[in-house]
Amino acid sequence: MAKATVVKKNNGGTIALNKRARHDYFIEEKFEAGLSLQGWEVKSLRAGRMSIVESYITFKNGEAFLFGAQIQPLLSASTHVVPEATRTRKLLLKRREIEKLMGAINQKGYSCVPLACYWKGPHAKLEIALVKGKQLHDKRASEKDRDWQRDKARIFHK
């Protein structure tokens, strides 16, 4: 009698990355936030159909919201739901974290952007960061340092 094989689907945990944020900003502090999603959005996330490159986080009435994130609906989305790919999604953060982020944004001139979206157990989480913008010369210095680190690793591994 043959044994039935169970195949587990492993997405690696990561849904979407925002590599541009690391290039354009100095990252000061990171936070983990939950996402308030609809059913069709969760199915699309499982298929890896999310983009957070042009998205940002705003605060209104003591709540955090994700603007500009794209979740492309699957072709098999429900017939009774009209999927909106770029709708505003509420972020689930603790009150103290929201107050800390709002204070830094309002007083110190920081911004808040998403860095990554990933699975943590059955829940979709968003890694957000408190950031300060880089100027052109800062970006060049970062690129030069990254190239040097790569060359140094290549030299030592020979």
PDB file of C-alpha atoms in Angstrom:
ATOM      1  CA  MET A   1       0.000   0.000   0.000  1.00  0.00           C
ATOM      2  CA  ALA A   2       1.483   3.331  -1.048  1.00  0.00           C
ATOM      3  CA  LYS A   3       1.710   6.174   1.400  1.00  0.00           C
ATOM      4  CA  ALA A   4       0.008   9.427   0.555  1.00  0.00           C
ATOM      5  CA  THR A   5       2.480  12.279   0.345  1.00  0.00           C
ATOM      6  CA  VAL A   6       1.569  15.584   1.901  1.00  0.00           C
ATOM      7  CA  VAL A   7       2.976  18.601   0.090  1.00  0.00           C
ATOM      8  CA  LYS A   8       3.206  21.771   2.152  1.00  0.00           C
ATOM      9  CA  LYS A   9       3.104  25.038   0.292  1.00  0.00           C
ATOM     10  CA  ASN A  10       5.886  27.298   1.531  1.00  0.00           C
ATOM     11  CA  ASN A  11       5.913  30.897   0.327  1.00  0.00           C
ATOM     12  CA  GLY A  12       9.045  31.713   2.288  1.00  0.00           C
ATOM     13  CA  GLY A  13       7.086  34.114   4.475  1.00  0.00           C
ATOM     14  CA  THR A  14       7.786  37.266   2.486  1.00  0.00           C
ATOM     15  CA  ILE A  15       4.944  38.691   0.414  1.00  0.00           C
ATOM     16  CA  ALA A  16       6.365  42.020  -0.787  1.00  0.00           C
ATOM     17  CA  LEU A  17       9.507  44.113  -0.264  1.00  0.00           C
ATOM     18  CA  ASN A  18      10.128  47.830  -0.630  1.00  0.00           C
ATOM     19  CA  LYS A  19      13.802  47.953  -1.652  1.00  0.00           C
ATOM     20  CA  ARG A  20      13.424  51.549  -2.795  1.00  0.00           C
ATOM     21  CA  ALA A  21      12.727  52.713   0.771  1.00  0.00           C
ATOM     22  CA  ARG A  22      16.165  51.531   1.916  1.00  0.00           C
ATOM     23  CA  HIS A  23      17.724  53.453  -0.974  1.00  0.00           C
ATOM     24  CA  ASP A  24      15.764  56.696  -0.512  1.00  0.00           C
ATOM     25  CA  TYR A  25      15.638  56.967   3.299  1.00  0.00           C
ATOM     26  CA  PHE A  26      17.692  56.620   6.477  1.00  0.00           C
ATOM     27  CA  ILE A  27      15.819  54.072   8.602  1.00  0.00           C
ATOM     28  CA  GLU A  28      15.613  55.232  12.213  1.00  0.00           C
ATOM     29  CA  GLU A  29      13.260  52.735  13.871  1.00  0.00           C
ATOM     30  CA  LYS A  30      11.180  49.731  12.767  1.00  0.00           C
ATOM     31  CA  PHE A  31       7.739  48.571  13.910  1.00  0.00           C
ATOM     32  CA  GLU A  32       5.549  45.580  13.149  1.00  0.00           C
ATOM     33  CA  ALA A  33       1.906  46.259  12.305  1.00  0.00           C
ATOM     34  CA  GLY A  34      -1.004  44.018  11.498  1.00  0.00           C
ATOM     35  CA  LEU A  35      -3.186  44.635   8.444  1.00  0.00           C
ATOM     36  CA  SER A  36      -6.964  44.836   8.388  1.00  0.00           C
ATOM     37  CA  LEU A  37      -7.839  42.926   5.205  1.00  0.00           C
ATOM     38  CA  GLN A  38     -10.854  41.578   3.370  1.00  0.00           C
ATOM     39  CA  GLY A  39     -11.147  37.928   2.334  1.00  0.00           C
ATOM     40  CA  TRP A  40     -10.232  38.410  -1.332  1.00  0.00           C
ATOM     41  CA  GLU A  41      -7.142  40.394  -0.266  1.00  0.00           C
ATOM     42  CA  VAL A  42      -5.875  37.524   1.870  1.00  0.00           C
ATOM     43  CA  LYS A  43      -6.236  35.138  -1.066  1.00  0.00           C
ATOM     44  CA  SER A  44      -4.308  37.553  -3.300  1.00  0.00           C
ATOM     45  CA  LEU A  45      -1.577  37.892  -0.670  1.00  0.00           C
ATOM     46  CA  ARG A  46      -1.250  34.104  -0.534  1.00  0.00           C
ATOM     47  CA  ALA A  47      -0.651  34.257  -4.298  1.00  0.00           C
ATOM     48  CA  GLY A  48       1.992  36.998  -3.768  1.00  0.00           C
ATOM     49  CA  ARG A  49       0.112  39.721  -5.675  1.00  0.00           C
ATOM     50  CA  MET A  50       1.071  42.778  -3.588  1.00  0.00           C
ATOM     51  CA  SER A  51       3.198  45.855  -4.250  1.00  0.00           C
ATOM     52  CA  ILE A  52       4.195  48.393  -1.576  1.00  0.00           C
ATOM     53  CA  VAL A  53       6.771  50.412  -3.541  1.00  0.00           C
ATOM     54  CA  GLU A  54       4.695  53.606  -3.903  1.00  0.00           C
ATOM     55  CA  SER A  55       2.872  53.310  -0.568  1.00  0.00           C
ATOM     56  CA  TYR A  56       3.116  55.361   2.605  1.00  0.00           C
ATOM     57  CA  ILE A  57       1.507  55.567   6.044  1.00  0.00           C
ATOM     58  CA  THR A  58      -0.673  58.384   7.351  1.00  0.00           C
ATOM     59  CA  PHE A  59      -2.313  59.012  10.707  1.00  0.00           C
ATOM     60  CA  LYS A  60      -5.839  60.286  11.249  1.00  0.00           C
ATOM     61  CA  ASN A  61      -7.878  60.416  14.469  1.00  0.00           C
ATOM     62  CA  GLY A  62      -5.288  58.352  16.359  1.00  0.00           C
ATOM     63  CA  GLU A  63      -5.279  55.535  13.788  1.00  0.00           C
ATOM     64  CA  ALA A  64      -2.707  54.482  11.192  1.00  0.00           C
ATOM     65  CA  PHE A  65      -3.611  53.849   7.543  1.00  0.00           C
ATOM     66  CA  LEU A  66      -1.697  52.383   4.602  1.00  0.00           C
ATOM     67  CA  PHE A  67      -2.135  54.385   1.375  1.00  0.00           C
ATOM     68  CA  GLY A  68      -1.072  53.364  -2.112  1.00  0.00           C
ATOM     69  CA  ALA A  69      -0.427  49.667  -1.532  1.00  0.00           C
ATOM     70  CA  GLN A  70      -1.616  47.582  -4.464  1.00  0.00           C
ATOM     71  CA  ILE A  71      -3.187  44.180  -3.964  1.00  0.00           C
ATOM     72  CA  GLN A  72      -4.201  42.818  -7.351  1.00  0.00           C
ATOM     73  CA  PRO A  73      -7.392  40.735  -7.167  1.00  0.00           C
ATOM     74  CA  LEU A  74      -7.374  37.186  -8.419  1.00  0.00           C
ATOM     75  CA  LEU A  75      -9.497  36.308 -11.432  1.00  0.00           C
ATOM     76  CA  SER A  76     -11.537  34.014  -9.218  1.00  0.00           C
ATOM     77  CA  ALA A  77     -12.549  36.782  -6.766  1.00  0.00           C
ATOM     78  CA  SER A  78     -16.079  36.671  -5.405  1.00  0.00           C
ATOM     79  CA  THR A  79     -18.908  37.833  -7.629  1.00  0.00           C
ATOM     80  CA  HIS A  80     -20.642  39.756  -4.836  1.00  0.00           C
ATOM     81  CA  VAL A  81     -17.534  41.803  -3.911  1.00  0.00           C
ATOM     82  CA  VAL A  82     -16.125  44.578  -6.073  1.00  0.00           C
ATOM     83  CA  PRO A  83     -12.354  44.416  -5.448  1.00  0.00           C
ATOM     84  CA  GLU A  84     -10.521  47.737  -5.189  1.00  0.00           C
ATOM     85  CA  ALA A  85      -6.774  47.223  -5.663  1.00  0.00           C
ATOM     86  CA  THR A  86      -5.544  50.447  -4.024  1.00  0.00           C
ATOM     87  CA  ARG A  87      -8.010  50.953  -1.199  1.00  0.00           C
ATOM     88  CA  THR A  88      -6.861  52.455   2.095  1.00  0.00           C
ATOM     89  CA  ARG A  89      -6.131  49.752   4.660  1.00  0.00           C
ATOM     90  CA  LYS A  90      -6.101  50.206   8.423  1.00  0.00           C
ATOM     91  CA  LEU A  91      -2.937  49.237  10.307  1.00  0.00           C
ATOM     92  CA  LEU A  92      -3.180  47.514  13.660  1.00  0.00           C
ATOM     93  CA  LEU A  93      -0.696  49.038  16.107  1.00  0.00           C
ATOM     94  CA  LYS A  94      -0.607  49.590  19.845  1.00  0.00           C
ATOM     95  CA  ARG A  95      -1.690  53.022  21.072  1.00  0.00           C
ATOM     96  CA  ARG A  96       1.785  53.885  22.387  1.00  0.00           C
ATOM     97  CA  GLU A  97       3.388  52.967  19.063  1.00  0.00           C
ATOM     98  CA  ILE A  98       0.931  55.183  17.192  1.00  0.00           C
ATOM     99  CA  GLU A  99       1.582  58.082  19.579  1.00  0.00           C
ATOM    100  CA  LYS A 100       5.346  57.658  19.201  1.00  0.00           C
ATOM    101  CA  LEU A 101       5.116  57.614  15.390  1.00  0.00           C
ATOM    102  CA  MET A 102       2.735  60.584  15.265  1.00  0.00           C
ATOM    103  CA  GLY A 103       4.960  62.629  17.585  1.00  0.00           C
ATOM    104  CA  ALA A 104       8.078  61.976  15.491  1.00  0.00           C
ATOM    105  CA  ILE A 105       6.288  62.788  12.239  1.00  0.00           C
ATOM    106  CA  ASN A 106       4.678  66.004  13.515  1.00  0.00           C
ATOM    107  CA  GLN A 107       7.623  67.429  15.471  1.00  0.00           C
ATOM    108  CA  LYS A 108      10.876  66.063  14.058  1.00  0.00           C
ATOM    109  CA  GLY A 109      10.130  65.895  10.333  1.00  0.00           C
ATOM    110  CA  TYR A 110      10.209  62.128   9.915  1.00  0.00           C
ATOM    111  CA  SER A 111       8.119  60.056   7.508  1.00  0.00           C
ATOM    112  CA  CYS A 112       6.622  56.611   7.873  1.00  0.00           C
ATOM    113  CA  VAL A 113       6.915  54.041   5.060  1.00  0.00           C
ATOM    114  CA  PRO A 114       6.383  50.282   4.765  1.00  0.00           C
ATOM    115  CA  LEU A 115       9.494  48.130   4.293  1.00  0.00           C
ATOM    116  CA  ALA A 116       8.095  44.634   3.902  1.00  0.00           C
ATOM    117  CA  CYS A 117       4.950  42.555   4.102  1.00  0.00           C
ATOM    118  CA  TYR A 118       5.223  38.979   5.364  1.00  0.00           C
ATOM    119  CA  TRP A 119       3.363  36.114   6.985  1.00  0.00           C
ATOM    120  CA  LYS A 120       3.700  35.554  10.708  1.00  0.00           C
ATOM    121  CA  GLY A 121       1.760  32.401  11.364  1.00  0.00           C
ATOM    122  CA  PRO A 122      -1.652  32.848   9.738  1.00  0.00           C
ATOM    123  CA  HIS A 123      -1.497  36.653   9.957  1.00  0.00           C
ATOM    124  CA  ALA A 124      -0.198  39.137   7.395  1.00  0.00           C
ATOM    125  CA  LYS A 125       2.174  41.637   9.009  1.00  0.00           C
ATOM    126  CA  LEU A 126       3.664  44.862   7.677  1.00  0.00           C
ATOM    127  CA  GLU A 127       7.094  46.068   8.734  1.00  0.00           C
ATOM    128  CA  ILE A 128       6.954  49.848   8.861  1.00  0.00           C
ATOM    129  CA  ALA A 129       9.771  52.264   9.584  1.00  0.00           C
ATOM    130  CA  LEU A 130      10.270  55.776  10.845  1.00  0.00           C
ATOM    131  CA  VAL A 131      12.528  57.308   8.186  1.00  0.00           C
ATOM    132  CA  LYS A 132      14.339  60.484   7.185  1.00  0.00           C
ATOM    133  CA  GLY A 133      14.939  61.320   3.538  1.00  0.00           C
ATOM    134  CA  LYS A 134      18.380  60.981   1.939  1.00  0.00           C
ATOM    135  CA  GLN A 135      19.832  63.612  -0.345  1.00  0.00           C
ATOM    136  CA  LEU A 136      21.671  62.737  -3.546  1.00  0.00           C
ATOM    137  CA  HIS A 137      25.145  62.823  -1.971  1.00  0.00           C
ATOM    138  CA  ASP A 138      23.946  60.503   0.812  1.00  0.00           C
ATOM    139  CA  LYS A 139      22.695  57.990  -1.762  1.00  0.00           C
ATOM    140  CA  ARG A 140      26.043  58.078  -3.562  1.00  0.00           C
ATOM    141  CA  ALA A 141      27.917  57.499  -0.300  1.00  0.00           C
ATOM    142  CA  SER A 142      25.663  54.544   0.544  1.00  0.00           C
ATOM    143  CA  GLU A 143      26.240  53.028  -2.881  1.00  0.00           C
ATOM    144  CA  LYS A 144      30.012  53.482  -2.599  1.00  0.00           C
ATOM    145  CA  ASP A 145      30.031  51.847   0.849  1.00  0.00           C
ATOM    146  CA  ARG A 146      27.922  48.918  -0.402  1.00  0.00           C
ATOM    147  CA  ASP A 147      30.326  48.389  -3.332  1.00  0.00           C
ATOM    148  CA  TRP A 148      33.307  48.455  -0.976  1.00  0.00           C
ATOM    149  CA  GLN A 149      31.715  45.875   1.338  1.00  0.00           C
ATOM    150  CA  ARG A 150      31.072  43.589  -1.653  1.00  0.00           C
ATOM    151  CA  ASP A 151      34.674  43.972  -2.931  1.00  0.00           C
ATOM    152  CA  LYS A 152      36.077  43.383   0.546  1.00  0.00           C
ATOM    153  CA  ALA A 153      34.063  40.176   0.939  1.00  0.00           C
ATOM    154  CA  ARG A 154      35.207  39.013  -2.481  1.00  0.00           C
ATOM    155  CA  ILE A 155      38.889  39.635  -1.610  1.00  0.00           C
ATOM    156  CA  PHE A 156      38.739  37.826   1.755  1.00  0.00           C
ATOM    157  CA  HIS A 157      36.945  34.774   0.350  1.00  0.00           C
ATOM    158  CA  LYS A 158      39.655  34.029  -2.233  1.00  0.00           C
TER     159      LYS A 158
END
